[in-house]
Tab-separated table of N, CA, C and O in Angstrom:
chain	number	residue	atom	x	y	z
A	1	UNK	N	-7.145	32.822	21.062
A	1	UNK	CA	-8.208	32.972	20.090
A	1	UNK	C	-8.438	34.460	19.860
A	1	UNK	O	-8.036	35.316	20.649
A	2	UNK	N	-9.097	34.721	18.752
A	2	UNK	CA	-9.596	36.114	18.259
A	2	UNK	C	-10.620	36.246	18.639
A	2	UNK	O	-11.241	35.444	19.337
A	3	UNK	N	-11.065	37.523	18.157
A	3	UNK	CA	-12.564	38.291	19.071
A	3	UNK	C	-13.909	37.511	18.039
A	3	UNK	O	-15.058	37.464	18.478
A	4	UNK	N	-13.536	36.930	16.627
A	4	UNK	CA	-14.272	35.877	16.331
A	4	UNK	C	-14.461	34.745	16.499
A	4	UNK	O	-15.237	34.091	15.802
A	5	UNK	N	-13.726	34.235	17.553
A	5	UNK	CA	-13.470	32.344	17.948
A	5	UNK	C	-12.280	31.919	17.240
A	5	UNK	O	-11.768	30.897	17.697
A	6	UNK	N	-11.638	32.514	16.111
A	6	UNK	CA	-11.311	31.677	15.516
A	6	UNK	C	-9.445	31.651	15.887
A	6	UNK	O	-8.686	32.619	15.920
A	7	UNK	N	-9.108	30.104	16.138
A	7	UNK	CA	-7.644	30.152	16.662
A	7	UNK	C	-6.331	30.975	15.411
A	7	UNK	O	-6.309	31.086	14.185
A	8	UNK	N	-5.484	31.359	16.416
A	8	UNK	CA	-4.802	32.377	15.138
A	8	UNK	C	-3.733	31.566	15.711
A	8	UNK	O	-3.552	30.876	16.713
A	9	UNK	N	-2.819	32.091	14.206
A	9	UNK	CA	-1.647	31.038	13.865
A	9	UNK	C	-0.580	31.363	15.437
A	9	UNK	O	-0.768	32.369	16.122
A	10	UNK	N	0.284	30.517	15.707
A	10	UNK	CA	1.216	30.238	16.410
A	10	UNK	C	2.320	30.463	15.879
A	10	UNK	O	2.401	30.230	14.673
A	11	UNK	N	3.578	31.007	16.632
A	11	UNK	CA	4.920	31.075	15.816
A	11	UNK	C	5.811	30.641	16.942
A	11	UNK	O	7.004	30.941	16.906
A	12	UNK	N	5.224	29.835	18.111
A	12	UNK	CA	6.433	28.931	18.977
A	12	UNK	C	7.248	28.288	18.142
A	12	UNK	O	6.811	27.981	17.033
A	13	UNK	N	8.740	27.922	18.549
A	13	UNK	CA	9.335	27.078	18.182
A	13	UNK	C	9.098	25.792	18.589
A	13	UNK	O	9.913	24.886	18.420
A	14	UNK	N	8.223	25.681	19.019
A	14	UNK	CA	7.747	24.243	19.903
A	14	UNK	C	6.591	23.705	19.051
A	14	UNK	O	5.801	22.793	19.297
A	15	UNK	N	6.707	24.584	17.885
A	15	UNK	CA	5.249	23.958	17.048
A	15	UNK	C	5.816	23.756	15.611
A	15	UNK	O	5.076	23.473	14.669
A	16	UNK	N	6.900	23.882	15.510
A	16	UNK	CA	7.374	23.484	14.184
A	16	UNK	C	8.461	22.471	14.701
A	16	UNK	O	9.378	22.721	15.483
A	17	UNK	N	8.074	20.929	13.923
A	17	UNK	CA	8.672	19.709	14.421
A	17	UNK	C	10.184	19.882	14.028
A	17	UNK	O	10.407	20.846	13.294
A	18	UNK	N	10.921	19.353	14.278
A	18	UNK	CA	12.340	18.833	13.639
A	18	UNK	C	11.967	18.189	12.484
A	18	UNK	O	10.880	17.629	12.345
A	19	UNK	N	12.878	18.251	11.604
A	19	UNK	CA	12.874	16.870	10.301
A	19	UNK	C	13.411	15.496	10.960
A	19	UNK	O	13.176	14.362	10.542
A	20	UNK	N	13.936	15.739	11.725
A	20	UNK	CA	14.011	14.392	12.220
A	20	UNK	C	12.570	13.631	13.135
A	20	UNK	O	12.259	12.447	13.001
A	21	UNK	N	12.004	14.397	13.842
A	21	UNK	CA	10.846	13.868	14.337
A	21	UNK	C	9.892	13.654	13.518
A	21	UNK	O	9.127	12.767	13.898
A	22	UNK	N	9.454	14.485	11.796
A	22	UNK	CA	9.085	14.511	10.700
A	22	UNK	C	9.111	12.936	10.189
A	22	UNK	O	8.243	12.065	10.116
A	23	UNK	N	10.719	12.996	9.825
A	23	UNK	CA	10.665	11.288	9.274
A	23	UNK	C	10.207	10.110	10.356
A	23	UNK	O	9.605	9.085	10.038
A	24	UNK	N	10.609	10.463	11.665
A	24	UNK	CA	10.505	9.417	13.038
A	24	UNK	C	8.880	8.870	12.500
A	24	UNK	O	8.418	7.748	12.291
A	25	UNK	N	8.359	10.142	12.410
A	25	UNK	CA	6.684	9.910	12.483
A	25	UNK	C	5.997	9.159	11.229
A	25	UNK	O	5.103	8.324	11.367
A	26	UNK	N	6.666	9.668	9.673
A	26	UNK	CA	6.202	9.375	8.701
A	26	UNK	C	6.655	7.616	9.004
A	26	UNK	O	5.792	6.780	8.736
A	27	UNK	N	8.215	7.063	9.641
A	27	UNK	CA	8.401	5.834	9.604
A	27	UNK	C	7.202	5.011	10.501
A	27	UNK	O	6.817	3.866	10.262
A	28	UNK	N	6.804	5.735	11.393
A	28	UNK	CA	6.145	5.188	12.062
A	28	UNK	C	4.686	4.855	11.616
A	28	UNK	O	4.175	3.867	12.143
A	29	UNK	N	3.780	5.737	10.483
A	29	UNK	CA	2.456	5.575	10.297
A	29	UNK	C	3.333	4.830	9.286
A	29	UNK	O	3.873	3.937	9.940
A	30	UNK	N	3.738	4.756	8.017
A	30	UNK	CA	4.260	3.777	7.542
A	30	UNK	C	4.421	2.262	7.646
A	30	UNK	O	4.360	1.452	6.721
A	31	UNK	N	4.643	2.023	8.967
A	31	UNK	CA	4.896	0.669	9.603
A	31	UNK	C	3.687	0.089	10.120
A	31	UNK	O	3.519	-1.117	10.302
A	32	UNK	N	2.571	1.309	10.424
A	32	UNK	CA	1.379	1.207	11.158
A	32	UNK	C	0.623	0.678	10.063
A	32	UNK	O	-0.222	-0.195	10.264
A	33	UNK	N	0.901	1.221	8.701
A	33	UNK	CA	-0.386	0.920	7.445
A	33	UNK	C	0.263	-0.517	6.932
A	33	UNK	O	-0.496	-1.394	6.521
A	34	UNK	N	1.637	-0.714	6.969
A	34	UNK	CA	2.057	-2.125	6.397
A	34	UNK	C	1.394	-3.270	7.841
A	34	UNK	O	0.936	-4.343	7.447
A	35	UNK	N	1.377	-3.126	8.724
A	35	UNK	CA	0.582	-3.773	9.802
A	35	UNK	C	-0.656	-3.967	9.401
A	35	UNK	O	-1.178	-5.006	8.997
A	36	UNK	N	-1.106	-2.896	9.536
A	36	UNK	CA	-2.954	-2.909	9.264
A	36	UNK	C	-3.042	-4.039	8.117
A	36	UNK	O	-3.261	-5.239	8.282
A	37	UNK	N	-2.764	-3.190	6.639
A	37	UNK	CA	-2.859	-3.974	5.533
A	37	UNK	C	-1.961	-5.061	5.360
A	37	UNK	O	-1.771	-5.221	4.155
A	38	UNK	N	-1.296	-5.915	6.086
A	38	UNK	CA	-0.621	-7.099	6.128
A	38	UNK	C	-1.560	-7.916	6.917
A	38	UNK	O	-1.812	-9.095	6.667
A	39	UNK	N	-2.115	-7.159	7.980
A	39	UNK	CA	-2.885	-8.420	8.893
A	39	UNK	C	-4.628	-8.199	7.801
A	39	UNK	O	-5.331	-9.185	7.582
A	40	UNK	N	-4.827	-7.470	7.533
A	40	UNK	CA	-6.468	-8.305	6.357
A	40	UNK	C	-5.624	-8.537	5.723
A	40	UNK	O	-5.430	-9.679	6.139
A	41	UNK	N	-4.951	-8.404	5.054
A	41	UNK	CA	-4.480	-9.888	3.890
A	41	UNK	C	-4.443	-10.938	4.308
A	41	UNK	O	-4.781	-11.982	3.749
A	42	UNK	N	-3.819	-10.704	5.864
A	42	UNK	CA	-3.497	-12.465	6.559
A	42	UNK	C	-4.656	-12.942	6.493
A	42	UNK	O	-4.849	-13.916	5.765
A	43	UNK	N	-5.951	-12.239	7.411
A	43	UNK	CA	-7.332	-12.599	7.338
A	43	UNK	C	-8.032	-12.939	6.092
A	43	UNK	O	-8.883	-13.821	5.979
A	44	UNK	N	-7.576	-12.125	5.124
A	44	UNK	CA	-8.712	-12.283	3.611
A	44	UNK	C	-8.180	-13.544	2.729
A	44	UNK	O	-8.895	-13.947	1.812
A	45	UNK	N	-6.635	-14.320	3.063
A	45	UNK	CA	-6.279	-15.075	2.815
A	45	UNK	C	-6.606	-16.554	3.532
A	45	UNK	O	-6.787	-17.614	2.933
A	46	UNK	N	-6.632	-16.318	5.080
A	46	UNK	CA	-7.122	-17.446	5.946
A	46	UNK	C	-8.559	-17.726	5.064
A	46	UNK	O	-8.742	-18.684	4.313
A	47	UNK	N	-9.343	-16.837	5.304
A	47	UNK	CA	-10.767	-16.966	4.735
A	47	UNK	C	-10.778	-17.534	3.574
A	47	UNK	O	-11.488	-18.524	3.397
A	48	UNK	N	-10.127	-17.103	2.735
A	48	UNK	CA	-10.392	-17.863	1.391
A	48	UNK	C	-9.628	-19.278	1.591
A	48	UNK	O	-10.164	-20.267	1.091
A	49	UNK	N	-8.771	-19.387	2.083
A	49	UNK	CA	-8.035	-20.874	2.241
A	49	UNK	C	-9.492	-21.672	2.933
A	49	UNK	O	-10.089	-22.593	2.375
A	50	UNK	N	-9.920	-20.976	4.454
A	50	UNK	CA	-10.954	-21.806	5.062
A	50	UNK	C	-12.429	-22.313	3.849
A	50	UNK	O	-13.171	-23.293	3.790
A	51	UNK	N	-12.300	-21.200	3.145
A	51	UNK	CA	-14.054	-21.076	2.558
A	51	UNK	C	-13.632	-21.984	1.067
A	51	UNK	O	-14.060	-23.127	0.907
A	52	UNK	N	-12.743	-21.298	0.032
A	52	UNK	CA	-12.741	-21.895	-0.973
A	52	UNK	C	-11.576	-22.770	-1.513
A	52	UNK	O	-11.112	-22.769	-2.654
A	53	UNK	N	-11.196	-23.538	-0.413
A	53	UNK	CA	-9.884	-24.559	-0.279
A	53	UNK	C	-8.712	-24.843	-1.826
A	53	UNK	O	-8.355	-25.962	-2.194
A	54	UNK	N	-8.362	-23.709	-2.407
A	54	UNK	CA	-7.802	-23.638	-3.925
A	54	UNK	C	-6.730	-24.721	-3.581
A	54	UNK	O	-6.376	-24.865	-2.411
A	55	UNK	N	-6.205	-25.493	-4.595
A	55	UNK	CA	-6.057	-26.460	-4.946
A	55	UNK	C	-4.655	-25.828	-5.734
A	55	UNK	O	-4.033	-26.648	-6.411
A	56	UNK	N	-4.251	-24.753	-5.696
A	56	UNK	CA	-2.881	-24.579	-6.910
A	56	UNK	C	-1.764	-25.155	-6.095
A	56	UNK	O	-1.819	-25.163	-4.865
A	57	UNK	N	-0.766	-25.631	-6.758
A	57	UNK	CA	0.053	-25.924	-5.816
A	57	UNK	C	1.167	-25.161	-4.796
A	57	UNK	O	1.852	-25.406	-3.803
A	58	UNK	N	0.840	-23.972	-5.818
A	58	UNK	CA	1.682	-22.460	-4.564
A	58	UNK	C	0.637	-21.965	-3.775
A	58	UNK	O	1.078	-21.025	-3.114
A	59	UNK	N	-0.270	-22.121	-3.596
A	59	UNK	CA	-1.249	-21.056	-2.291
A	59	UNK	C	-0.586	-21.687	-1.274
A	59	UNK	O	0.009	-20.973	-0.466
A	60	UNK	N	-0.553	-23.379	-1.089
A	60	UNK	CA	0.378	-23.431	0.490
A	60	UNK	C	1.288	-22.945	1.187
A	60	UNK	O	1.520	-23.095	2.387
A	61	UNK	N	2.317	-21.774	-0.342
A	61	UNK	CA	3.491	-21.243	0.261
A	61	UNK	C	2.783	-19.828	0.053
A	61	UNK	O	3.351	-18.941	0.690
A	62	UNK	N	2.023	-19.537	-0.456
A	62	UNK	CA	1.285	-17.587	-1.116
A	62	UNK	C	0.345	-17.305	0.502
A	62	UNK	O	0.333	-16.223	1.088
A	63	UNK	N	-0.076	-18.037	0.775
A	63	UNK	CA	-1.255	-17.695	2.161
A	63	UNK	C	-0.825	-17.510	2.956
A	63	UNK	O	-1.371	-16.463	3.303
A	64	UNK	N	-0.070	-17.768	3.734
A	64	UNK	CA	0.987	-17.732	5.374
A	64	UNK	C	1.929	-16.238	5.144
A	64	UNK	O	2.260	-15.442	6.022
A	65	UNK	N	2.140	-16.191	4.076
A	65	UNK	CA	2.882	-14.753	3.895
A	65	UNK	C	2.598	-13.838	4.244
A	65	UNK	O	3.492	-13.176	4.773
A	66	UNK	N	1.083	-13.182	4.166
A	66	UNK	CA	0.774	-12.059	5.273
A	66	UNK	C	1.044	-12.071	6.916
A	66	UNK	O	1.314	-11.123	7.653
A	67	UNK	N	0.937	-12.970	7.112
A	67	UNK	CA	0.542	-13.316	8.429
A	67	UNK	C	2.577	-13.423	8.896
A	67	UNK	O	3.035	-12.676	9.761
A	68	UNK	N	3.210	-14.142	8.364
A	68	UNK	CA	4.887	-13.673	8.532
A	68	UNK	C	5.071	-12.061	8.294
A	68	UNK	O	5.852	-11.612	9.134
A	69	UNK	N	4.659	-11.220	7.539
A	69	UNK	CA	5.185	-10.091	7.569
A	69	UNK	C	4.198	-9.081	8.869
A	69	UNK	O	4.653	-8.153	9.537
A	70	UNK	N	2.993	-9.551	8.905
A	70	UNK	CA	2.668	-8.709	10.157
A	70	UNK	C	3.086	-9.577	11.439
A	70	UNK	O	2.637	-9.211	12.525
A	71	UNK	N	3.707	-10.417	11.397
A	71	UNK	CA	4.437	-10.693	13.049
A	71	UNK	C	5.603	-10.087	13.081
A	71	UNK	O	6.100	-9.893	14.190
A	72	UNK	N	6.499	-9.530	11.573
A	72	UNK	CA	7.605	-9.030	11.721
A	72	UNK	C	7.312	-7.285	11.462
A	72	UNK	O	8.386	-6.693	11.355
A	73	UNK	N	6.090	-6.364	11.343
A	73	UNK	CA	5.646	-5.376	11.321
A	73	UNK	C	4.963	-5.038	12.646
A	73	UNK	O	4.823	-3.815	12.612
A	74	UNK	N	4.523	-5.452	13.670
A	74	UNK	CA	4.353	-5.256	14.929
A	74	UNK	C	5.867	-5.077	15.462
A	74	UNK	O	6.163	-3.901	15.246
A	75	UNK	N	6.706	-5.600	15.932
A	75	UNK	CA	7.836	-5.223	16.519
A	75	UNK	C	8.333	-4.498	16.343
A	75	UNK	O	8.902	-3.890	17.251
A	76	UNK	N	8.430	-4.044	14.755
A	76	UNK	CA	8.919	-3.129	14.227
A	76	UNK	C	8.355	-1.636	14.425
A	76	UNK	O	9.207	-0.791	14.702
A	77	UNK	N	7.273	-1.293	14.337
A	77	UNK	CA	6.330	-0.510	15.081
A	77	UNK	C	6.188	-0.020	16.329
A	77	UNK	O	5.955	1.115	16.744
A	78	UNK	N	6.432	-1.435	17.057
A	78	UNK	CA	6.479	-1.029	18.844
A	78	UNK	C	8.048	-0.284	18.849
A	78	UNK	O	8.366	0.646	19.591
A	79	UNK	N	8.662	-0.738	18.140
A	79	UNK	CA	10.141	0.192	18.350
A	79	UNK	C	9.854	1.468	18.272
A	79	UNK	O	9.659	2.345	19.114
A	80	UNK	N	9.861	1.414	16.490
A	80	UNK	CA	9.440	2.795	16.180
A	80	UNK	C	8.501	3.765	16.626
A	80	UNK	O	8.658	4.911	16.207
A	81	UNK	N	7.819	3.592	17.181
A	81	UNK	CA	6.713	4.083	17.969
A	81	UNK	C	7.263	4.615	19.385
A	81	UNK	O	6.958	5.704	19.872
A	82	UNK	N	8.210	3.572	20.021
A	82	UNK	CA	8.437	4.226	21.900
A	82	UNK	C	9.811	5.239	21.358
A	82	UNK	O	10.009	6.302	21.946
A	83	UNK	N	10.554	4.887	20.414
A	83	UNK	CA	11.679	6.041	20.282
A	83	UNK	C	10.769	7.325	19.618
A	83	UNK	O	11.332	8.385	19.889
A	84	UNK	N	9.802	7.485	19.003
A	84	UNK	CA	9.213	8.309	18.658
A	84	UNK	C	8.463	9.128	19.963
A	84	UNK	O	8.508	10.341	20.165
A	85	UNK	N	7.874	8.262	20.652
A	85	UNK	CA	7.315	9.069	21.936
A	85	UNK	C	8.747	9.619	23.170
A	85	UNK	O	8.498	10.314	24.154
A	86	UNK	N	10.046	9.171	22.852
A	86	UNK	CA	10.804	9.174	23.784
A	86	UNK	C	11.311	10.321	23.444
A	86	UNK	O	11.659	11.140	24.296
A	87	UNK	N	11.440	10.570	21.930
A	87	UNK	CA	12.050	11.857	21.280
A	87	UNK	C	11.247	13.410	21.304
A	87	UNK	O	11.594	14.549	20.992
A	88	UNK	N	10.199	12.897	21.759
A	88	UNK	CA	9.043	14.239	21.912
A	88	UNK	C	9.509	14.666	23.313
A	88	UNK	O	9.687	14.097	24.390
A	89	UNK	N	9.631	15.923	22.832
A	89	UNK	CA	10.048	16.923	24.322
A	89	UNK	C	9.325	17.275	25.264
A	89	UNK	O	8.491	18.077	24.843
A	90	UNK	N	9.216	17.079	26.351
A	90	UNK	CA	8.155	16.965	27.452
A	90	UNK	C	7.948	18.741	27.510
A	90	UNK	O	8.949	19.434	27.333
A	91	UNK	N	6.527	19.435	27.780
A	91	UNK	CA	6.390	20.247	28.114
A	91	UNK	C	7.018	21.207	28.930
A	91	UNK	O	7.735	20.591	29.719
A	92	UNK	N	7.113	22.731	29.165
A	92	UNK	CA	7.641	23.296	30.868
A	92	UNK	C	6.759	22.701	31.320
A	92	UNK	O	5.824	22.202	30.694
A	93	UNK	N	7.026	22.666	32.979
A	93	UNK	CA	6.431	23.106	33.783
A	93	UNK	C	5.337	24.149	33.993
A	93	UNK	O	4.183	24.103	34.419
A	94	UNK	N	6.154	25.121	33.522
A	94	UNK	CA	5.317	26.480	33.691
A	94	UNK	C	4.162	26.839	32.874
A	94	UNK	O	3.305	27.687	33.125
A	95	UNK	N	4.299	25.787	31.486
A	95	UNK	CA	3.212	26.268	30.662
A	95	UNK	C	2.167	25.287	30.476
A	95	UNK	O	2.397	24.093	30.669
A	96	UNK	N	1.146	25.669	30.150
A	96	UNK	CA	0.061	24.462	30.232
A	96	UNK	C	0.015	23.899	28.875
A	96	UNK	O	0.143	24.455	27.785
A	97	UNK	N	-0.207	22.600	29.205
A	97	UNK	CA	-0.468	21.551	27.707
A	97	UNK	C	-1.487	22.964	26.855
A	97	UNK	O	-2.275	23.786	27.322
A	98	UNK	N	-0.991	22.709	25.460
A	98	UNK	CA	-1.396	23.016	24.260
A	98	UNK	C	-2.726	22.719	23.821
A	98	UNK	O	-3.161	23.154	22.755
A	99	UNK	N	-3.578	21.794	24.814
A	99	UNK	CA	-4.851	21.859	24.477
A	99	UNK	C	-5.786	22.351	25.645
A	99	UNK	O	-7.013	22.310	25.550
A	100	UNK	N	-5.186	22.770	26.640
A	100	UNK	CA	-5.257	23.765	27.527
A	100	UNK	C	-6.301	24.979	27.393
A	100	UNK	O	-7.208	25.390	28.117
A	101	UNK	N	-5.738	25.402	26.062
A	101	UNK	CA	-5.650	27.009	25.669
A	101	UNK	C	-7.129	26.904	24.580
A	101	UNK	O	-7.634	27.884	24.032
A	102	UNK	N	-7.600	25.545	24.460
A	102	UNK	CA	-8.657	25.609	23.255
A	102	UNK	C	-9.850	25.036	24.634
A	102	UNK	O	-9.740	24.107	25.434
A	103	UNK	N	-10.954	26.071	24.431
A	103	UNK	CA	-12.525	25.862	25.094
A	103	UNK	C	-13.198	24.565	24.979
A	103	UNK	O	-13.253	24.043	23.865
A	104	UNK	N	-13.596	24.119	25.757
A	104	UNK	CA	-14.536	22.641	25.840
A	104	UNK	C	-15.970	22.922	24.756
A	104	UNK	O	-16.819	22.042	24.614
């Protein structure tokens, strides 16, 4: 930090990601938001099936569809997610974690 508090820029090479860990990550919140927003659809669809029982003859095959793509968006995620944490380079030894260096 500076003599005003305020943190000054860094020029480690340990702070500018790879493009490959770049995309690892973007695939990964990616997979995280098709999860999220696949499972309330599953929910906002159960609900309306439970509450206002529609009668078309495709909602029996239109409603269950969220709920198939977030059972196949969790797995997909847990992958992407542990090769993403596996690919992050563990600290030295010698130096202290990066949030170390910032005041409580």
């Amino acid at each position: 930090m500076n003599a005003l508090g305020r943190r000054m820029p860094c020029s480690s090479p340990c702070r500018h990601p790879s493009p490959a860990t770049h995309r690892s990550t973007r695939a990964v919140q990616r997979t995280g938001r098709l999860m999220c927003w696949s499972l309330a659809a599953g929910m906002t669809t159960a609900a309306a099936d439970l509450l206002l029982e529609p009668q078309a003859p495709w909602w029996g095959v239109v409603w269950p569809l969220p709920w198939y793509l977030t059972s196949l968006s969790i797995p997909a995620w847990a992958i992407l997610r542990a090769r993403q944490k596996t690919a992050q380079h563990p600290p030295d030894e010698n130096q202290p974690p990066d949030s170390w260096h910032q005041a409580a």
